[in-house]
Amino acid sequence: MNVLLVDDEDQLVSTLAERLQLRGIEASWVTRAEDAILLVKAREFDVAVLDVKLPKIGGIELKRKLQAIRPGMKFLFMTGHGSREDYDAGSREAGEGNYLVKPVKIEELLDHLFALVGPETKA
Amino acid sequence: MTSDASSPLFHDPGECGLHFFGAVSASISHELKNALAIINEHAGLLEDLSALAERGRPVDPQRLQKVSANIARQVQRADGIIRNMNRFAHSIDAPVNTVDVPDILRFVAGLTERKATMAGVVLNVVPETAPFSAQTRPFFLLNLLWICLKALIEAIPSGSAIQMGVTAEGHHATVWLHGGQAQALPDIHKNAIQQAAMLIPMLGAEVRVNDETGNIEIRIPKTICGA
């Protein structure tokens, strides 16, 4: 599985990427939406995990841009913002339940990733 | 101007204040969640590295030190956020109190920083050597400054910087906000005035645009008449 992590908290995404890599998942990370767009243009990812509240371009807008580049890509939102409105908006965009509130247990994240991408990609 | 989520109009100062309290609390809780999420990942990484060490893979002590230092940094960050939250909550303890205006401006800048970052805007409070004490309504002064700063942040392009400072003259202090390439100052001003309509008279304040400098200026009296 090839995962892209996008969050403006660099210590969060870099550590999470390292933990996914320890579990045999290929994980890349960026802290800016603009960099995510460039990376997705250059490479294919199975799934992107996006923060909802990203600077300049929000996570939902970024998801739409990435999906336009790679229509087959899957998405999962991860946020520290727990309002009902945000949950509903995120679920509408990425599918019911694909909206995780920080802090997230890695087992829970892995369950969501495999549910989105399929068990055949398990290491 | 329309009344939507980003530019609400209020019927009384209490409603305006509650909106302010909610917006700041939401921002603070978001910041805390981020700090906790980072601590959570670092703790998880330590667990992962321990599990690997048990299976015979050596762990670099420097790696452990780095993770530990990052956790300590996030604890400090969370502590700073909570201290801000505590100060903010106590700003309504006394309806009228004496405050240092430059200090209040720095505090508002701190409370608004996340919103600015999300918009790609940098906030700079210029050094202020002369303190200016004002007997005012601290919570509602914070509310007024927040409305003006928020209006400017929302109006200027991403990548801009806002300079802020305080000048004092006799019985008034003027908090000024300069948004660089702000194109629509009269609109920003009108927006802020409309949102803060209930607060301005109760603070005895004035909000205006300085045509010469392009600054939004909030004039604050040294004492509130009848306070």
Tab-separated table of C-alpha atoms in Angstrom:
chain	number	residue	atom	x	y	z
A	1	MET	CA	0.000	0.000	0.000
A	2	ASN	CA	1.186	3.467	-0.913
A	3	VAL	CA	-0.050	6.214	1.416
A	4	LEU	CA	0.278	9.999	1.300
A	5	LEU	CA	-0.063	11.886	4.607
A	6	VAL	CA	-0.873	15.608	4.501
A	7	ASP	CA	-0.905	17.675	7.699
A	8	ASP	CA	0.668	21.012	8.596
A	9	GLU	CA	2.019	19.475	11.822
A	10	ASP	CA	5.304	18.088	10.499
A	11	GLN	CA	6.142	16.132	13.665
A	12	LEU	CA	2.794	14.373	13.413
A	13	VAL	CA	3.039	13.270	9.784
A	14	SER	CA	6.726	12.421	9.852
A	15	THR	CA	6.277	10.195	12.935
A	16	LEU	CA	3.116	8.618	11.601
A	17	ALA	CA	4.870	7.901	8.297
A	18	GLU	CA	7.731	6.231	10.182
A	19	ARG	CA	5.275	4.064	12.137
A	20	LEU	CA	3.466	3.018	8.959
A	21	GLN	CA	6.789	2.215	7.303
A	22	LEU	CA	7.687	-0.016	10.270
A	23	ARG	CA	4.509	-1.927	9.398
A	24	GLY	CA	5.543	-2.402	5.782
A	25	ILE	CA	3.440	0.420	4.335
A	26	GLU	CA	5.039	2.848	1.924
A	27	ALA	CA	4.233	6.262	3.394
A	28	SER	CA	5.142	9.737	2.171
A	29	TRP	CA	4.285	12.996	3.888
A	30	VAL	CA	4.001	16.706	3.130
A	31	THR	CA	2.874	19.677	5.232
A	32	ARG	CA	1.440	21.875	2.468
A	33	ALA	CA	-1.492	21.281	0.137
A	34	GLU	CA	0.492	22.680	-2.789
A	35	ASP	CA	3.197	20.048	-2.256
A	36	ALA	CA	0.574	17.306	-2.070
A	37	ILE	CA	-0.759	18.352	-5.477
A	38	LEU	CA	2.741	18.294	-7.001
A	39	LEU	CA	3.473	14.889	-5.471
A	40	VAL	CA	0.215	13.334	-6.661
A	41	LYS	CA	0.840	14.676	-10.165
A	42	ALA	CA	4.240	12.991	-10.110
A	43	ARG	CA	3.348	9.705	-8.394
A	44	GLU	CA	0.457	7.376	-7.791
A	45	PHE	CA	-0.853	6.736	-4.284
A	46	ASP	CA	-3.490	4.270	-3.146
A	47	VAL	CA	-4.821	6.539	-0.444
A	48	ALA	CA	-4.294	10.025	0.966
A	49	VAL	CA	-4.839	10.866	4.638
A	50	LEU	CA	-5.701	14.558	4.814
A	51	ASP	CA	-5.996	17.021	7.666
A	52	VAL	CA	-9.268	18.935	7.282
A	53	LYS	CA	-7.866	22.277	8.467
A	54	LEU	CA	-4.874	22.838	6.230
A	55	PRO	CA	-3.438	26.317	5.710
A	56	LYS	CA	-4.591	28.177	2.577
A	57	ILE	CA	-6.289	25.238	0.841
A	58	GLY	CA	-8.524	23.265	3.211
A	59	GLY	CA	-8.505	19.462	3.268
A	60	ILE	CA	-11.848	19.079	1.505
A	61	GLU	CA	-10.805	21.356	-1.357
A	62	LEU	CA	-7.468	19.534	-1.554
A	63	LYS	CA	-9.259	16.181	-1.763
A	64	ARG	CA	-11.264	17.421	-4.764
A	65	LYS	CA	-8.104	18.650	-6.491
A	66	LEU	CA	-6.254	15.377	-5.861
A	67	GLN	CA	-9.231	13.334	-7.000
A	68	ALA	CA	-9.351	15.318	-10.253
A	69	ILE	CA	-5.699	14.352	-10.849
A	70	ARG	CA	-6.098	10.703	-9.722
A	71	PRO	CA	-9.760	9.637	-9.924
A	72	GLY	CA	-9.043	6.191	-8.467
A	73	MET	CA	-7.372	7.481	-5.329
A	74	LYS	CA	-9.031	6.887	-1.929
A	75	PHE	CA	-9.260	9.436	0.875
A	76	LEU	CA	-9.404	9.552	4.636
A	77	PHE	CA	-9.743	12.691	6.720
A	78	MET	CA	-7.980	13.154	10.033
A	79	THR	CA	-8.626	16.230	12.098
A	80	GLY	CA	-8.332	17.849	15.480
A	81	HIS	CA	-11.524	19.765	14.823
A	82	GLY	CA	-14.482	17.855	16.135
A	83	SER	CA	-17.553	19.837	15.088
A	84	ARG	CA	-20.593	17.963	13.794
A	85	GLU	CA	-20.617	20.118	10.656
A	86	ASP	CA	-17.016	19.186	9.850
A	87	TYR	CA	-17.735	15.507	10.483
A	88	ASP	CA	-20.717	15.602	8.135
A	89	ALA	CA	-18.760	17.470	5.447
A	90	GLY	CA	-15.814	15.064	5.727
A	91	SER	CA	-18.046	11.995	5.640
A	92	ARG	CA	-19.873	13.303	2.581
A	93	GLU	CA	-16.555	13.759	0.784
A	94	ALA	CA	-14.657	10.630	1.769
A	95	GLY	CA	-17.516	8.262	2.616
A	96	GLU	CA	-19.279	7.533	5.902
A	97	GLY	CA	-16.841	6.874	8.720
A	98	ASN	CA	-13.721	7.929	6.819
A	99	TYR	CA	-13.229	10.820	9.179
A	100	LEU	CA	-10.954	10.251	12.148
A	101	VAL	CA	-10.556	12.628	15.077
A	102	LYS	CA	-7.039	13.133	16.479
A	103	PRO	CA	-5.376	11.606	18.369
A	104	VAL	CA	-5.889	8.392	16.386
A	105	LYS	CA	-4.770	4.900	17.408
A	106	ILE	CA	-2.562	3.439	14.682
A	107	GLU	CA	-4.584	0.206	14.689
A	108	GLU	CA	-7.705	2.241	13.934
A	109	LEU	CA	-5.931	4.083	11.124
A	110	LEU	CA	-4.670	0.785	9.680
A	111	ASP	CA	-8.172	-0.694	9.800
A	112	HIS	CA	-9.495	2.262	7.831
A	113	LEU	CA	-6.646	2.145	5.313
A	114	PHE	CA	-7.107	-1.573	4.632
A	115	ALA	CA	-10.868	-1.176	4.439
A	116	LEU	CA	-10.379	1.492	1.771
A	117	VAL	CA	-7.620	-0.132	-0.240
A	118	GLY	CA	-8.293	-3.812	0.348
A	119	PRO	CA	-6.608	-6.585	2.370
A	120	GLU	CA	-4.576	-7.826	-0.610
A	121	THR	CA	-2.231	-4.871	-0.110
A	122	LYS	CA	-1.313	-5.952	3.449
A	123	ALA	CA	2.399	-6.464	3.921
B	1	MET	CA	-22.772	42.590	3.918
B	2	THR	CA	-24.512	39.319	4.634
B	3	SER	CA	-24.771	37.619	7.972
B	4	ASP	CA	-23.050	34.269	7.524
B	5	ALA	CA	-20.824	32.103	9.702
B	6	SER	CA	-17.716	34.167	9.017
B	7	SER	CA	-19.273	37.601	9.502
B	8	PRO	CA	-22.165	37.312	11.915
B	9	LEU	CA	-24.195	40.244	13.166
B	10	PHE	CA	-25.310	40.314	16.775
B	11	HIS	CA	-28.257	41.669	18.671
B	12	ASP	CA	-26.393	42.436	21.888
B	13	PRO	CA	-22.850	42.428	23.343
B	14	GLY	CA	-23.521	39.177	25.207
B	15	GLU	CA	-24.276	37.339	21.972
B	16	CYS	CA	-21.195	38.861	20.338
B	17	GLY	CA	-19.094	37.884	23.370
B	18	LEU	CA	-20.399	34.317	23.367
B	19	HIS	CA	-19.519	33.977	19.695
B	20	PHE	CA	-16.030	35.245	20.469
B	21	PHE	CA	-15.671	32.885	23.424
B	22	GLY	CA	-16.801	29.931	21.301
B	23	ALA	CA	-14.502	30.752	18.385
B	24	VAL	CA	-11.440	31.117	20.613
B	25	SER	CA	-12.308	27.968	22.593
B	26	ALA	CA	-12.703	25.962	19.375
B	27	SER	CA	-9.338	27.191	18.111
B	28	ILE	CA	-7.671	26.354	21.441
B	29	SER	CA	-9.190	22.856	21.532
B	30	HIS	CA	-7.981	22.255	17.984
B	31	GLU	CA	-4.458	23.318	18.911
B	32	LEU	CA	-4.481	21.068	21.960
B	33	LYS	CA	-5.711	18.133	19.879
B	34	ASN	CA	-2.756	18.627	17.539
B	35	ALA	CA	-0.264	18.684	20.414
B	36	LEU	CA	-1.855	15.545	21.900
B	37	ALA	CA	-1.835	13.811	18.512
B	38	ILE	CA	1.907	14.440	18.168
B	39	ILE	CA	2.569	13.181	21.709
B	40	ASN	CA	0.432	10.135	20.895
B	41	GLU	CA	2.458	9.353	17.758
B	42	HIS	CA	5.780	9.784	19.545
B	43	ALA	CA	4.637	7.538	22.402
B	44	GLY	CA	3.518	5.012	19.797
B	45	LEU	CA	6.871	5.211	18.046
B	46	LEU	CA	8.687	4.525	21.334
B	47	GLU	CA	6.471	1.469	21.745
B	48	ASP	CA	7.257	0.351	18.181
B	49	LEU	CA	10.996	0.804	18.719
B	50	SER	CA	10.824	-1.125	22.025
B	51	ALA	CA	9.017	-3.979	20.282
B	52	LEU	CA	11.705	-4.035	17.586
B	53	ALA	CA	14.466	-4.015	20.243
B	54	GLU	CA	12.809	-7.018	21.930
B	55	ARG	CA	13.055	-8.828	18.609
B	56	GLY	CA	16.783	-8.050	18.417
B	57	ARG	CA	16.905	-4.913	16.293
B	58	PRO	CA	19.173	-2.355	17.992
B	59	VAL	CA	17.718	1.076	18.749
B	60	ASP	CA	19.864	4.164	18.255
B	61	PRO	CA	19.948	6.034	21.632
B	62	GLN	CA	20.029	9.352	19.745
B	63	ARG	CA	16.758	8.394	18.084
B	64	LEU	CA	15.201	7.858	21.504
B	65	GLN	CA	16.570	11.177	22.754
B	66	LYS	CA	15.083	12.969	19.762
B	67	VAL	CA	11.643	11.437	20.320
B	68	SER	CA	11.819	12.297	24.008
B	69	ALA	CA	12.808	15.910	23.231
B	70	ASN	CA	9.910	16.203	20.777
B	71	ILE	CA	7.454	14.977	23.419
B	72	ALA	CA	8.822	17.523	25.909
B	73	ARG	CA	8.442	20.284	23.290
B	74	GLN	CA	4.817	19.374	22.652
B	75	VAL	CA	4.106	19.331	26.396
B	76	GLN	CA	5.542	22.856	26.578
B	77	ARG	CA	3.423	23.876	23.617
B	78	ALA	CA	0.267	22.463	25.195
B	79	ASP	CA	1.124	24.192	28.464
B	80	GLY	CA	1.406	27.535	26.637
B	81	ILE	CA	-1.961	26.965	24.966
B	82	ILE	CA	-3.601	26.138	28.295
B	83	ARG	CA	-2.053	29.198	29.944
B	84	ASN	CA	-3.549	31.332	27.146
B	85	MET	CA	-6.892	29.602	27.601
B	86	ASN	CA	-6.794	30.257	31.341
B	87	ARG	CA	-5.945	33.914	30.854
B	88	PHE	CA	-8.689	34.247	28.272
B	89	ALA	CA	-11.272	32.643	30.590
B	90	HIS	CA	-10.280	35.002	33.416
B	91	SER	CA	-10.599	38.084	31.182
B	92	ILE	CA	-14.300	38.187	32.075
B	93	ASP	CA	-13.788	37.845	35.857
B	94	ALA	CA	-14.133	41.578	36.397
B	95	PRO	CA	-16.409	43.528	34.020
B	96	VAL	CA	-14.120	46.569	34.324
B	97	ASN	CA	-10.412	46.372	35.008
B	98	THR	CA	-7.149	48.131	34.293
B	99	VAL	CA	-5.154	46.563	31.457
B	100	ASP	CA	-1.924	47.248	29.620
B	101	VAL	CA	-3.019	47.888	26.026
B	102	PRO	CA	0.179	46.635	24.275
B	103	ASP	CA	-0.024	43.477	26.396
B	104	ILE	CA	-3.681	42.994	25.402
B	105	LEU	CA	-2.707	43.404	21.724
B	106	ARG	CA	0.023	40.758	22.030
B	107	PHE	CA	-2.509	38.468	23.709
B	108	VAL	CA	-5.072	38.945	20.907
B	109	ALA	CA	-2.342	38.240	18.351
B	110	GLY	CA	-1.601	34.987	20.191
B	111	LEU	CA	-5.277	33.998	20.271
B	112	THR	CA	-5.631	34.735	16.551
B	113	GLU	CA	-2.391	33.139	15.402
B	114	ARG	CA	-3.900	29.842	14.314
B	115	LYS	CA	-6.540	31.585	12.224
B	116	ALA	CA	-3.805	33.678	10.593
B	117	THR	CA	-1.675	30.605	9.888
B	118	MET	CA	-4.636	28.856	8.276
B	119	ALA	CA	-5.059	31.877	5.997
B	120	GLY	CA	-1.326	31.972	5.199
B	121	VAL	CA	-0.943	35.297	7.019
B	122	VAL	CA	1.870	36.236	9.410
B	123	LEU	CA	1.188	38.429	12.453
B	124	ASN	CA	3.845	40.798	13.820
B	125	VAL	CA	3.413	42.981	16.880
B	126	VAL	CA	6.000	45.731	16.684
B	127	PRO	CA	8.024	46.340	19.875
B	128	GLU	CA	6.245	48.756	22.179
B	129	THR	CA	8.369	50.470	24.765
B	130	ALA	CA	5.800	52.656	26.483
B	131	PRO	CA	3.075	50.743	28.290
B	132	PHE	CA	-0.369	52.296	28.288
B	133	SER	CA	-2.821	51.404	31.032
B	134	ALA	CA	-6.521	51.708	30.341
B	135	GLN	CA	-9.461	51.185	32.642
B	136	THR	CA	-11.784	49.280	30.360
B	137	ARG	CA	-13.885	46.175	29.851
B	138	PRO	CA	-11.069	43.659	29.145
B	139	PHE	CA	-13.163	40.887	27.636
B	140	PHE	CA	-15.004	43.193	25.268
B	141	LEU	CA	-11.801	45.024	24.334
B	142	LEU	CA	-10.288	41.647	23.396
B	143	ASN	CA	-13.482	40.949	21.447
B	144	LEU	CA	-13.257	44.245	19.513
B	145	LEU	CA	-9.572	43.795	18.654
B	146	TRP	CA	-10.237	40.189	17.596
B	147	ILE	CA	-13.067	41.262	15.260
B	148	CYS	CA	-10.879	43.900	13.578
B	149	LEU	CA	-7.883	41.570	13.247
B	150	LYS	CA	-10.027	38.706	11.978
B	151	ALA	CA	-11.664	40.952	9.377
B	152	LEU	CA	-8.236	42.013	8.112
B	153	ILE	CA	-6.878	38.436	8.059
B	154	GLU	CA	-9.872	37.299	6.005
B	155	ALA	CA	-9.515	40.156	3.542
B	156	ILE	CA	-5.817	40.157	2.672
B	157	PRO	CA	-4.120	37.723	0.300
B	158	SER	CA	-2.391	34.582	1.496
B	159	GLY	CA	1.317	35.212	1.983
B	160	SER	CA	0.752	38.685	3.467
B	161	ALA	CA	1.882	39.976	6.841
B	162	ILE	CA	-0.014	42.129	9.311
B	163	GLN	CA	1.939	44.632	11.382
B	164	MET	CA	0.361	45.753	14.648
B	165	GLY	CA	1.276	48.265	17.277
B	166	VAL	CA	0.089	50.771	19.826
B	167	THR	CA	0.619	54.507	19.957
B	168	ALA	CA	-0.361	56.577	22.962
B	169	GLU	CA	-1.387	60.199	23.060
B	170	GLY	CA	-2.693	61.859	26.210
B	171	HIS	CA	-5.802	60.071	27.381
B	172	HIS	CA	-6.052	57.695	24.437
B	173	ALA	CA	-4.174	54.741	23.034
B	174	THR	CA	-4.509	53.772	19.402
B	175	VAL	CA	-4.085	50.168	18.349
B	176	TRP	CA	-3.207	50.094	14.662
B	177	LEU	CA	-3.332	47.185	12.242
B	178	HIS	CA	-1.543	47.365	8.909
B	179	GLY	CA	-2.350	44.718	6.320
B	180	GLY	CA	0.186	45.608	3.651
B	181	GLN	CA	-1.547	45.152	0.328
B	182	ALA	CA	-5.068	45.255	1.757
B	183	GLN	CA	-7.175	46.403	-1.184
B	184	ALA	CA	-10.562	46.838	0.406
B	185	LEU	CA	-9.916	48.707	3.651
B	186	PRO	CA	-13.271	50.545	3.661
B	187	ASP	CA	-15.077	47.200	3.294
B	188	ILE	CA	-12.983	45.607	6.052
B	189	HIS	CA	-13.672	48.614	8.228
B	190	LYS	CA	-17.410	48.484	7.508
B	191	ASN	CA	-17.469	44.750	8.213
B	192	ALA	CA	-15.655	45.174	11.534
B	193	ILE	CA	-17.837	48.125	12.556
B	194	GLN	CA	-21.008	46.176	11.817
B	195	GLN	CA	-19.870	43.121	13.746
B	196	ALA	CA	-18.618	45.196	16.663
B	197	ALA	CA	-21.519	47.653	16.662
B	198	MET	CA	-22.547	46.753	20.206
B	199	LEU	CA	-19.013	46.805	21.608
B	200	ILE	CA	-17.714	50.138	20.338
B	201	PRO	CA	-19.981	52.400	22.451
B	202	MET	CA	-19.614	50.324	25.621
B	203	LEU	CA	-15.808	50.641	25.307
B	204	GLY	CA	-15.982	54.332	24.364
B	205	ALA	CA	-13.820	53.306	21.408
B	206	GLU	CA	-13.585	54.441	17.804
B	207	VAL	CA	-12.674	52.326	14.799
B	208	ARG	CA	-11.532	54.043	11.623
B	209	VAL	CA	-9.341	53.696	8.561
B	210	ASN	CA	-6.407	56.100	8.357
B	211	ASP	CA	-6.306	57.135	4.701
B	212	GLU	CA	-2.685	58.291	4.944
B	213	THR	CA	-1.201	55.157	6.453
B	214	GLY	CA	-3.755	52.590	5.330
B	215	ASN	CA	-4.028	51.456	8.927
B	216	ILE	CA	-7.135	50.251	10.697
B	217	GLU	CA	-7.087	52.187	13.949
B	218	ILE	CA	-8.908	51.343	17.172
B	219	ARG	CA	-8.864	54.286	19.554
B	220	ILE	CA	-9.223	53.339	23.200
B	221	PRO	CA	-9.829	55.828	26.040
B	222	LYS	CA	-7.780	55.718	29.238
B	223	THR	CA	-10.989	55.395	31.220
B	224	ILE	CA	-14.544	54.486	30.320
B	225	CYS	CA	-16.984	57.244	31.238
B	226	GLY	CA	-19.417	56.008	33.854
B	227	ALA	CA	-17.560	52.748	34.413
